[in-house]
Short mmCIF file of C-alpha atoms in Angstrom, two decimals:
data_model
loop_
_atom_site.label_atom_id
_atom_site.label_comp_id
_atom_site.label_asym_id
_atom_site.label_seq_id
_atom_site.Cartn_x
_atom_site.Cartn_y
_atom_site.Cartn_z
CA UNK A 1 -25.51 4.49 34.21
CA UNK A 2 -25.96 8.03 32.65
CA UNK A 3 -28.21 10.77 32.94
CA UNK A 4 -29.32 14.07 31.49
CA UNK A 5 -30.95 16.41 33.96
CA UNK A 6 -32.61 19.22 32.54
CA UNK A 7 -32.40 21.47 35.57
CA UNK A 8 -30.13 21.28 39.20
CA UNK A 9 -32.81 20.20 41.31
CA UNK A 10 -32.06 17.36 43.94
CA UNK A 11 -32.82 14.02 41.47
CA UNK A 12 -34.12 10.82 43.86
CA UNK A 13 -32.92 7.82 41.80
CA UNK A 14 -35.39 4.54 42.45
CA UNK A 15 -34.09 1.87 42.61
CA UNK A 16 -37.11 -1.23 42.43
CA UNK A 17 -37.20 -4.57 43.48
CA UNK A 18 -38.43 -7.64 42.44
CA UNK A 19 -41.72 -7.81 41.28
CA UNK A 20 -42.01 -11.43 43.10
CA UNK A 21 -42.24 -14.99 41.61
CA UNK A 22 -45.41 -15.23 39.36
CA UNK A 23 -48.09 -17.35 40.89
CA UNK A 24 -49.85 -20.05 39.45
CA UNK A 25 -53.34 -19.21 37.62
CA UNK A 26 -55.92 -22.10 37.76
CA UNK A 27 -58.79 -22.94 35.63
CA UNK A 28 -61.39 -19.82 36.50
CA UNK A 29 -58.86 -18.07 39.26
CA UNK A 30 -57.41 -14.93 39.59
CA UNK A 31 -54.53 -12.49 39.37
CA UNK A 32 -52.64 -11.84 42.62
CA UNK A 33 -51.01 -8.58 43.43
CA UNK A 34 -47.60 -8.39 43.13
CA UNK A 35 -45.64 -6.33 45.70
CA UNK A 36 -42.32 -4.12 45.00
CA UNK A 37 -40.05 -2.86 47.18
CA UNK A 38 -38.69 1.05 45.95
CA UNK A 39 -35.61 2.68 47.70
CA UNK A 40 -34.27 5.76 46.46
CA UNK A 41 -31.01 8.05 46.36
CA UNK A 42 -30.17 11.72 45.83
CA UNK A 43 -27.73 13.15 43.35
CA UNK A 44 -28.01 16.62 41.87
CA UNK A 45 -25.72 18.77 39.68
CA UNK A 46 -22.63 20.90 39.98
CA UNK A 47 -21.19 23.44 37.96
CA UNK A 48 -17.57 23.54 37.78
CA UNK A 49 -15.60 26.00 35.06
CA UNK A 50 -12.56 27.98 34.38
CA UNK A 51 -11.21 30.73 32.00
CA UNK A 52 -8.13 31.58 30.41
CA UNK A 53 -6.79 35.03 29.41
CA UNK A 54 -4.04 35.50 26.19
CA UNK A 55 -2.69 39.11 25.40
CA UNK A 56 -2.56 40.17 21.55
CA UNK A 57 0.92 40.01 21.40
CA UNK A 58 1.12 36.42 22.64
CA UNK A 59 -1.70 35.24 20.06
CA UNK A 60 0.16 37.13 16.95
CA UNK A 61 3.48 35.40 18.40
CA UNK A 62 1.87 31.46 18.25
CA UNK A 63 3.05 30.39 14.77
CA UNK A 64 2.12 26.65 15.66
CA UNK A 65 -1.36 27.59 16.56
CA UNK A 66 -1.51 26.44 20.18
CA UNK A 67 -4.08 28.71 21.26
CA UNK A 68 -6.39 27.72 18.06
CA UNK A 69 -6.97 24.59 19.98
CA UNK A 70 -8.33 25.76 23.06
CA UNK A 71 -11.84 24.08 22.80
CA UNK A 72 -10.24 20.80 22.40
CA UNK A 73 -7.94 21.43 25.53
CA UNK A 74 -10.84 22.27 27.93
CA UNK A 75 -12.86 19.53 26.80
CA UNK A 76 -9.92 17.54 28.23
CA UNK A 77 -9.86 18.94 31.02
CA UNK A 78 -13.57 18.82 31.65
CA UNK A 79 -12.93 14.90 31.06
CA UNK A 80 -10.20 14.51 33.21
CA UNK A 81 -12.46 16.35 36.47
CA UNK A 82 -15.03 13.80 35.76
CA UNK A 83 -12.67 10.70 35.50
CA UNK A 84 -11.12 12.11 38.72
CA UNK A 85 -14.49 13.26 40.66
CA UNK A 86 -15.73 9.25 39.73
CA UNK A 87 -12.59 7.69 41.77
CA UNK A 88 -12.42 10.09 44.42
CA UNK A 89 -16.05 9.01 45.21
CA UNK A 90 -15.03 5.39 44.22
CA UNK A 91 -12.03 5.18 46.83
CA UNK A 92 -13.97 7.30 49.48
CA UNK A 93 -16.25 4.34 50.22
CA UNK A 94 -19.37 6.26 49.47
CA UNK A 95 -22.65 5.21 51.12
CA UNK A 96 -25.25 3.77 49.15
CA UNK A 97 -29.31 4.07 49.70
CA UNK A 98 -29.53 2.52 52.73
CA UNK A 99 -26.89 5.01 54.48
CA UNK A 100 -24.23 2.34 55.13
CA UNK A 101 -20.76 2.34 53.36
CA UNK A 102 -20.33 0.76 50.01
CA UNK A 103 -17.97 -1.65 51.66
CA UNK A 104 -17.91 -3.03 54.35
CA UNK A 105 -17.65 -6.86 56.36
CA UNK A 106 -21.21 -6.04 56.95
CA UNK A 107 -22.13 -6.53 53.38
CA UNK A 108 -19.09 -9.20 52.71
CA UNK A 109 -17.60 -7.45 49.37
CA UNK A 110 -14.54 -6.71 50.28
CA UNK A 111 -11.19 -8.72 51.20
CA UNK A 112 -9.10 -8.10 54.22
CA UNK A 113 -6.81 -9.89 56.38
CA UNK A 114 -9.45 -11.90 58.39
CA UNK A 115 -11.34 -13.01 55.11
CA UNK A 116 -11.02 -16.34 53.30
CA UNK A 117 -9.08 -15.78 50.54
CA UNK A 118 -6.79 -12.85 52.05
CA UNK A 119 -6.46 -9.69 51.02
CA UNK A 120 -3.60 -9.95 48.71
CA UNK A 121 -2.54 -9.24 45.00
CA UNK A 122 -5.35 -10.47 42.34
CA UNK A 123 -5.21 -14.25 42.18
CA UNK A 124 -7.24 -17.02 40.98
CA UNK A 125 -8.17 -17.38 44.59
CA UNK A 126 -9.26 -13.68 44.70
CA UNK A 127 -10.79 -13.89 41.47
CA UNK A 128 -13.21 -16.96 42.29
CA UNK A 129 -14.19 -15.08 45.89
CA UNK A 130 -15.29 -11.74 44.47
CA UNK A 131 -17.25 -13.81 41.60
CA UNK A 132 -19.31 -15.71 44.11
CA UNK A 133 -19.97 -12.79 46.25
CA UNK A 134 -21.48 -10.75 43.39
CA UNK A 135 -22.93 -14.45 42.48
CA UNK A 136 -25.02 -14.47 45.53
CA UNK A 137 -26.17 -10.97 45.47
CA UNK A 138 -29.68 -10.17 46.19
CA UNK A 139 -31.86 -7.70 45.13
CA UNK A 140 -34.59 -5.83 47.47
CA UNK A 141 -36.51 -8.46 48.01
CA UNK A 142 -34.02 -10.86 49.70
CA UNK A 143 -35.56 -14.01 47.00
CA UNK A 144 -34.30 -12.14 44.45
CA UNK A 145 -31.08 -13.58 43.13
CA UNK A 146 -29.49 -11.14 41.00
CA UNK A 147 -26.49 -13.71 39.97
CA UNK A 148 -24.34 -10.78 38.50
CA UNK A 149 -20.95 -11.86 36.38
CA UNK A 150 -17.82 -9.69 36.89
CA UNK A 151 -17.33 -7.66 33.90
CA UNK A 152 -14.79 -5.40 34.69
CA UNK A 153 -12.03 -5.07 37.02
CA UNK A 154 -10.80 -1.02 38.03
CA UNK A 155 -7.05 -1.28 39.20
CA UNK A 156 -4.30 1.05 39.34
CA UNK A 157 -1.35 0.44 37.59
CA UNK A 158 0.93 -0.96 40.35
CA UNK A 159 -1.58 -4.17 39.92
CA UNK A 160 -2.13 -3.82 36.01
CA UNK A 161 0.28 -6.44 35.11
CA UNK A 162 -1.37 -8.87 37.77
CA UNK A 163 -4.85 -8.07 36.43
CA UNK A 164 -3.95 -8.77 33.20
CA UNK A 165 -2.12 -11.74 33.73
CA UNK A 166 -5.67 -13.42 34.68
CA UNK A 167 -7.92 -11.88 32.29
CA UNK A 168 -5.61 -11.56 29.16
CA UNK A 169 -3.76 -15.20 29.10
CA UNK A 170 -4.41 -17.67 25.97
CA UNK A 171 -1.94 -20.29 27.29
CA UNK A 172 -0.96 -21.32 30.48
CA UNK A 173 2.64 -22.86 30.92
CA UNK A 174 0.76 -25.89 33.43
CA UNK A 175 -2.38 -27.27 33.31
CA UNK A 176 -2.68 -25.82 37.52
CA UNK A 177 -2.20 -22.38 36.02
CA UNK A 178 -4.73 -22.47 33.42
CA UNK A 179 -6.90 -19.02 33.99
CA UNK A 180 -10.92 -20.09 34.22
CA UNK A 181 -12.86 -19.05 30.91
CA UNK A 182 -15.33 -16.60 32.98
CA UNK A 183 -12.19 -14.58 34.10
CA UNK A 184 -10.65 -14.23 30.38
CA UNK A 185 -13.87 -12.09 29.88
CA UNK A 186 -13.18 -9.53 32.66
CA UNK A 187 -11.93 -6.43 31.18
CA UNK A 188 -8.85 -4.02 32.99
CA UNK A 189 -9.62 -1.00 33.56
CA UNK A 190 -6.61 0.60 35.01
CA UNK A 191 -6.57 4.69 36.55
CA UNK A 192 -3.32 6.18 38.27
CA UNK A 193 -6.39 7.48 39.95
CA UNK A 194 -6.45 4.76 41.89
CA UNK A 195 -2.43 4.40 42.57
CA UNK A 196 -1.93 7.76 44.05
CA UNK A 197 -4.89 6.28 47.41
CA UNK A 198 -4.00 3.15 47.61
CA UNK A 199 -1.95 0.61 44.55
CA UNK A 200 -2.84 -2.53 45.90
CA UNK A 201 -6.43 -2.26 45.73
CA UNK A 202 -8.86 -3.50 43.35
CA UNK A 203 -12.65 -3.95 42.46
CA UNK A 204 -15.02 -6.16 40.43
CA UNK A 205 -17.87 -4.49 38.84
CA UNK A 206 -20.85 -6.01 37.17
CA UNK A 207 -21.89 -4.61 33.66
CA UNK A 208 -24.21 -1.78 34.15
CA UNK A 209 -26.39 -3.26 31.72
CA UNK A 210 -26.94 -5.33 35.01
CA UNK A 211 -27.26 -3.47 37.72
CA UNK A 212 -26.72 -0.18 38.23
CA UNK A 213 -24.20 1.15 40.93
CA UNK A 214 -23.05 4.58 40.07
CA UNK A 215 -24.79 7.05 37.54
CA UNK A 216 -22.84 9.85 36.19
CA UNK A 217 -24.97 12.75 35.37
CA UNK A 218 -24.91 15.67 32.63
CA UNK A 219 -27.07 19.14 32.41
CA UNK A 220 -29.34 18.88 29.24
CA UNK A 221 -27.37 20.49 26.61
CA UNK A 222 -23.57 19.57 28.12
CA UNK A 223 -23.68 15.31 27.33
CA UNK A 224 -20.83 15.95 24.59
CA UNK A 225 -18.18 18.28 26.55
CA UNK A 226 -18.11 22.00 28.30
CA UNK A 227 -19.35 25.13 26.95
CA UNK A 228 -16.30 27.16 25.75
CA UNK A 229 -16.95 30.63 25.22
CA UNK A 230 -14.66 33.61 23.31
CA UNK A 231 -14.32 37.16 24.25
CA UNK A 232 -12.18 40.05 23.38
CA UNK A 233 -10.73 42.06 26.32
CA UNK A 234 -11.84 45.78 26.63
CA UNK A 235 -8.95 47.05 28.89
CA UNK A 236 -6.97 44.95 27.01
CA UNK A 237 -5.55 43.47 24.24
CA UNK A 238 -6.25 40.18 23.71
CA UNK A 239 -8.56 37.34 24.20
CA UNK A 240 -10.55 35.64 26.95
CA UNK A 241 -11.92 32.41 26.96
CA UNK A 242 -14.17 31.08 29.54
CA UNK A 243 -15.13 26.90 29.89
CA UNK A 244 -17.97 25.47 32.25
CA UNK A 245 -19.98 21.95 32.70
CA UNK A 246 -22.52 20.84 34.80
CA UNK A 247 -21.54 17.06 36.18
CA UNK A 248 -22.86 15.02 39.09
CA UNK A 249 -21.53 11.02 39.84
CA UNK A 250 -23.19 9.37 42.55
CA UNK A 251 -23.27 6.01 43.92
CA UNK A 252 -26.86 4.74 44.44
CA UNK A 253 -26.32 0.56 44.65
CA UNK A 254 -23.32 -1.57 46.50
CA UNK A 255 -24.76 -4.98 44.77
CA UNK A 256 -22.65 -4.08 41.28
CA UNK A 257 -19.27 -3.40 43.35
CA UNK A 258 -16.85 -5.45 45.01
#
């Protein structure tokens, strides 16, 4: 989910419960109270920037302009540090709320060797396994049944073309082949992010219309891109240019991931 923060102050996200299963009200009775469960985790900004210096003569010498498109370059850049800062915390196995990994056998979202289906390229068999554990989720309040749907699923592109093979076919050469409607609706999303830790591994994520597993944050003021700021040079000729953005992703949920 996003955020705006309006300051760098440590920000505890809540994260709430059910609010229980509504009682029955007889003739003349009354309201019961209905208990929540609250947990909470920390994120808080980070300022990262960087500047560029160009002498006269090299400006007066551009006769296609490059340097007239600076803002658009850092604002690339600034996008690319975020897209990479997400899957470094992604691939890390960052804890969640209650202080224990993300994944784990513990919380039985993830696929090794021991598990039934194996760890092994995405499959129909893989496919049906990650839908049922996100399925069965829970919320707080262990009667909670969240019953999250798979919505996307975050590869790198050493298992693109197996991805997509499952979520992108129309028509299946045998009737044993033929791809499940609910996994036609799971979208790619495919990062060499991802390739350069590990090729072979993939996750399901729930919409985060859903539930909400990661929040990537933004100072009040920075939601569209960096500050890019212009300068002549004193001792110098030329021009300086200076970009910085305030960013924070943090993973506050494991129930959206697997």
């Amino acid at each position: 989910g996003r955020r705006v923060s309006p300051d760098f102050k440590a920000t505890r996200e809540l994260i709430f419960g059910g609010m229980g299963q509504p009682q029955e009200i007889r003739e003349g009775g009354e309201f019961r109270h209905a208990t929540e469960t609250v947990e909470g985790a920390e994120w808080s900004l980070s300022t990262y920037g960087q500047k560029m210096n160009l002498t006269w003569q090299a400006i007066i010498n551009d006769d296609l302009e490059a340097f007239a498109r600076k803002t658009a370059q850092f604002g690339a850049a600034a996008r690319r540090l975020e897209n990479s800062l997400f899957y470094d915390l992604l691939l890390s196995n960052p804890v969640a709320y209650d202080g224990a990994p993300m994944f784990s056998a513990a919380r039985g979202n993830v696929l090794s060797s021991t598990t039934t289906p194996a760890a092994a390229d995405p499959s129909k068999d893989q496919y049906g396994f990650m839908r049922s554990i996100l399925g069965r989720q829970t919320g707080l309040d262990a009667n909670e049944d969240l019953e999250l749907e798979p919505r996307y699923v975050v590869c790198g592109f050493d298992q693109a073309t197996n991805v997509e093979s499952l979520t992108l076919q129309t028509v299946p050469d045998t009737v044993q082949n033929a791809i499940p409607g609910a996994f036609r609706s799971y979208m790619p999303v495919v990062s060499a992010r991802i390739d350069r830790t590990d090729g072979d591994v993939y996750f399901f994520a729930a919409d985060p219309m859903q539930i909400e597993s990661f929040i990537y944050a933004h100072l009040q003021g920075m939601e569209n891109g960096p500050i890019v700021e212009e300068m002549d040079s004193w001792n110098t000729l030329g021009v300086e240019w200076r970009s910085y953005n305030c960013f924070a992703v943090a993973c506050i949920d494991f129930r959206g991931w697997g």
